[in-house]
Short mmCIF file of C-alpha atoms in Angstrom, two decimals:
data_model
loop_
_atom_site.label_atom_id
_atom_site.label_comp_id
_atom_site.label_asym_id
_atom_site.label_seq_id
_atom_site.Cartn_x
_atom_site.Cartn_y
_atom_site.Cartn_z
CA MET A 1 4.24 -18.31 -20.63
CA SER A 2 0.47 -17.99 -21.12
CA ALA A 3 -1.36 -14.76 -20.28
CA THR A 4 -2.97 -15.72 -16.94
CA PRO A 5 0.13 -17.17 -15.20
CA GLU A 6 2.20 -14.25 -16.52
CA PHE A 7 -0.37 -11.73 -15.24
CA VAL A 8 -0.37 -13.38 -11.80
CA LEU A 9 3.44 -13.64 -11.64
CA ARG A 10 3.93 -10.03 -12.71
CA SER A 11 1.23 -8.80 -10.33
CA LEU A 12 2.97 -10.63 -7.47
CA THR A 13 6.47 -9.42 -8.28
CA ILE A 14 5.54 -5.85 -9.18
CA GLY A 15 3.16 -5.46 -6.22
CA ALA A 16 5.55 -6.98 -3.70
CA GLY A 17 8.45 -4.96 -5.10
CA ALA A 18 6.50 -1.69 -4.89
CA THR A 19 5.44 -2.54 -1.34
CA VAL A 20 9.07 -3.12 -0.38
CA VAL A 21 9.84 0.35 -1.77
CA ILE A 22 7.27 1.98 0.53
CA ASP A 23 8.54 -0.09 3.45
CA LEU A 24 12.03 1.27 2.76
CA TRP A 25 10.48 4.76 2.56
CA ALA A 26 8.88 4.20 5.98
CA LEU A 27 12.26 3.16 7.40
CA LEU A 28 13.80 6.34 6.01
CA LEU A 29 11.03 8.47 7.54
CA LYS A 30 11.53 6.69 10.87
CA GLN A 31 15.15 7.93 10.87
CA PHE A 32 13.68 11.45 10.98
CA GLY A 33 11.22 10.60 13.76
CA ILE A 34 8.24 10.30 11.41
CA SER A 35 6.18 7.23 12.27
CA SER A 36 3.94 5.24 9.97
CA LEU A 37 1.01 2.89 10.42
CA SER A 38 1.55 -0.01 12.77
CA PHE A 39 0.68 -3.13 10.81
CA ALA A 40 -0.58 -4.66 14.06
CA PHE A 41 -3.29 -1.97 14.03
CA LEU A 42 -4.08 -2.76 10.38
CA GLY A 43 -4.42 -6.44 11.34
CA ARG A 44 -6.55 -5.50 14.35
CA TRP A 45 -8.81 -3.36 12.17
CA LEU A 46 -9.16 -6.19 9.65
CA GLY A 47 -9.85 -8.72 12.41
CA HIS A 48 -12.66 -6.54 13.71
CA LEU A 49 -13.84 -5.89 10.14
CA PHE A 50 -14.25 -9.63 9.58
CA ALA A 51 -16.40 -9.65 12.73
CA GLY A 52 -18.62 -6.89 11.30
CA HIS A 53 -17.13 -3.88 13.13
CA TRP A 54 -15.43 -1.54 10.69
CA LYS A 55 -15.38 1.79 12.53
CA HIS A 56 -13.55 2.44 15.80
CA GLU A 57 -13.09 5.47 18.01
CA ASN A 58 -9.42 4.55 18.41
CA ILE A 59 -8.03 1.32 16.96
CA ALA A 60 -5.22 1.33 19.56
CA LYS A 61 -7.86 0.91 22.28
CA ALA A 62 -9.81 -1.83 20.45
CA ALA A 63 -9.46 -5.40 21.69
CA PRO A 64 -6.34 -7.07 20.23
CA ILE A 65 -6.80 -9.81 17.64
CA GLY A 66 -4.71 -12.98 17.70
CA GLY A 67 -2.04 -12.78 14.99
CA GLU A 68 -2.87 -9.14 14.22
CA LEU A 69 0.70 -8.22 13.29
CA TRP A 70 0.97 -11.08 10.80
CA LEU A 71 -2.48 -10.31 9.44
CA GLY A 72 -1.47 -6.67 9.01
CA TRP A 73 1.72 -7.51 7.13
CA LEU A 74 -0.13 -10.03 4.94
CA ALA A 75 -2.78 -7.42 4.16
CA HIS A 76 -0.15 -4.76 3.44
CA TYR A 77 1.54 -6.94 0.79
CA SER A 78 -1.76 -8.32 -0.56
CA ILE A 79 -3.01 -4.78 -1.10
CA GLY A 80 0.19 -3.88 -2.96
CA VAL A 81 -0.17 -6.95 -5.19
CA SER A 82 -3.85 -6.13 -5.79
CA PHE A 83 -3.01 -2.58 -6.86
CA ALA A 84 -0.32 -3.95 -9.21
CA ALA A 85 -2.95 -6.24 -10.73
CA VAL A 86 -5.20 -3.22 -11.27
CA LEU A 87 -2.34 -1.41 -12.99
CA LEU A 88 -1.63 -4.39 -15.23
CA GLY A 89 -5.32 -4.84 -15.96
CA MET A 90 -5.69 -1.19 -16.95
CA SER A 91 -2.42 -0.80 -18.83
CA GLY A 92 -2.31 -4.24 -20.42
CA PRO A 93 0.50 -6.76 -20.64
CA GLU A 94 2.44 -4.56 -23.06
CA TRP A 95 3.03 -2.05 -20.23
CA ALA A 96 4.65 -4.81 -18.15
CA HIS A 97 7.14 -5.43 -21.00
CA ASN A 98 7.86 -1.75 -21.56
CA PRO A 99 6.97 0.04 -18.31
CA THR A 100 6.58 3.80 -18.23
CA LEU A 101 6.37 5.97 -15.14
CA LEU A 102 3.13 7.87 -15.77
CA PRO A 103 0.55 5.02 -15.45
CA ALA A 104 2.29 3.73 -12.30
CA LEU A 105 2.46 7.21 -10.80
CA ILE A 106 -1.20 7.92 -11.58
CA LEU A 107 -2.30 4.68 -9.95
CA GLY A 108 -0.03 5.34 -6.97
CA VAL A 109 -1.68 8.72 -6.42
CA LEU A 110 -5.18 7.26 -6.83
CA THR A 111 -4.48 4.57 -4.22
CA VAL A 112 -4.20 7.23 -1.51
CA ALA A 113 -8.01 7.27 -1.46
CA ALA A 114 -7.95 3.94 0.43
CA PRO A 115 -6.17 5.20 3.56
CA LEU A 116 -7.65 8.71 3.52
CA PHE A 117 -11.28 7.70 3.05
CA VAL A 118 -11.54 4.11 4.31
CA LEU A 119 -8.71 3.04 6.62
CA GLN A 120 -8.17 6.24 8.61
CA PRO A 121 -11.90 6.81 9.30
CA GLY A 122 -12.30 3.13 10.17
CA MET A 123 -9.44 3.27 12.65
CA GLY A 124 -10.75 6.41 14.32
CA ALA A 125 -8.42 8.96 12.74
CA GLY A 126 -11.21 10.57 10.71
CA VAL A 127 -11.40 11.30 6.99
CA ALA A 128 -7.95 12.40 5.82
CA SER A 129 -6.64 12.22 9.41
CA SER A 130 -9.05 14.97 10.48
CA LYS A 131 -9.18 13.69 14.07
CA THR A 132 -5.42 13.62 14.54
CA ALA A 133 -3.18 16.32 15.99
CA LYS A 134 -1.63 17.04 12.56
CA PRO A 135 -4.24 16.25 9.87
CA LEU A 136 -2.56 18.18 7.05
CA PHE A 137 0.87 16.71 7.81
CA ASN A 138 -0.56 13.17 8.00
CA SER A 139 -2.54 13.58 4.78
CA VAL A 140 0.44 14.98 2.89
CA LYS A 141 2.57 12.13 4.26
CA SER A 142 -0.02 9.66 2.91
CA VAL A 143 -0.04 11.32 -0.51
CA ILE A 144 3.77 11.30 -0.69
CA THR A 145 3.91 7.67 0.44
CA HIS A 146 1.51 6.71 -2.34
CA ILE A 147 3.56 8.67 -4.88
CA VAL A 148 6.52 6.61 -3.66
CA PHE A 149 4.36 3.49 -4.15
CA GLY A 150 3.70 4.57 -7.76
CA ILE A 151 7.43 5.02 -8.32
CA GLY A 152 7.91 1.61 -6.71
CA LEU A 153 5.40 0.07 -9.16
CA TYR A 154 7.43 1.46 -12.04
CA LEU A 155 10.80 0.36 -10.62
CA ALA A 156 9.46 -3.10 -9.75
CA ALA A 157 8.03 -3.43 -13.25
CA LEU A 158 11.41 -2.56 -14.75
CA ALA A 159 13.13 -5.10 -12.49
CA THR A 160 10.50 -7.75 -13.21
CA ASP A 161 10.85 -7.26 -16.97
CA TRP A 162 14.60 -7.59 -16.64
CA LEU A 163 14.34 -10.73 -14.46
CA ILE A 164 11.44 -12.33 -16.35
CA PRO A 165 11.64 -11.18 -19.97
CA ALA A 166 8.74 -11.81 -22.34
#
C-alpha cells in the first residue's frame, strides 16, 4: 500500500477507534451520574459557527439547527480522525507499525486545549468551564477524558497494526 492511502486508512481507523474509546468512557461515567457533552449542542455550535456566530451565552438556549445531533456526531468522529492524522504526521508511519504509548498520550493531553479554550468558551461555559457550577471538576474531567483519548489512540493503533499489517 502506498504512503498516502495508508496514512488516510490508518488515520481513519486509529482516530475512529480512539473516539470509540472515549465514547465508552462517557458511557461508564454516565453510570456514575457524570454527564458529558451533548453532541446535539456540538452540532448546534458548529451550525451557528458556519453562520458566523461562534460565541454564545448558553448554547442550550441558542436556536436549534436542523440535523444538529448528526452534525455533532460527525464532528466528534472527524475531530478524532484529525487528531490521529496529526499524531501520524508527527510520529511518522513507523510509529503506526510499532505504536508506543507516550506519543499518543502526549497528543491526547494536548488535545484538551480544544475544549477548554475554544469549545467551552464558545458554548458559553467560559474558559476551562469557568462559568459552570463546578469549573475544577469539569476541567479535570476534560483532562482525564483526553488522557483516555490518548490511551485510545495507542490501543487503536495496536489494533490497526494487527488488522492491517505493513
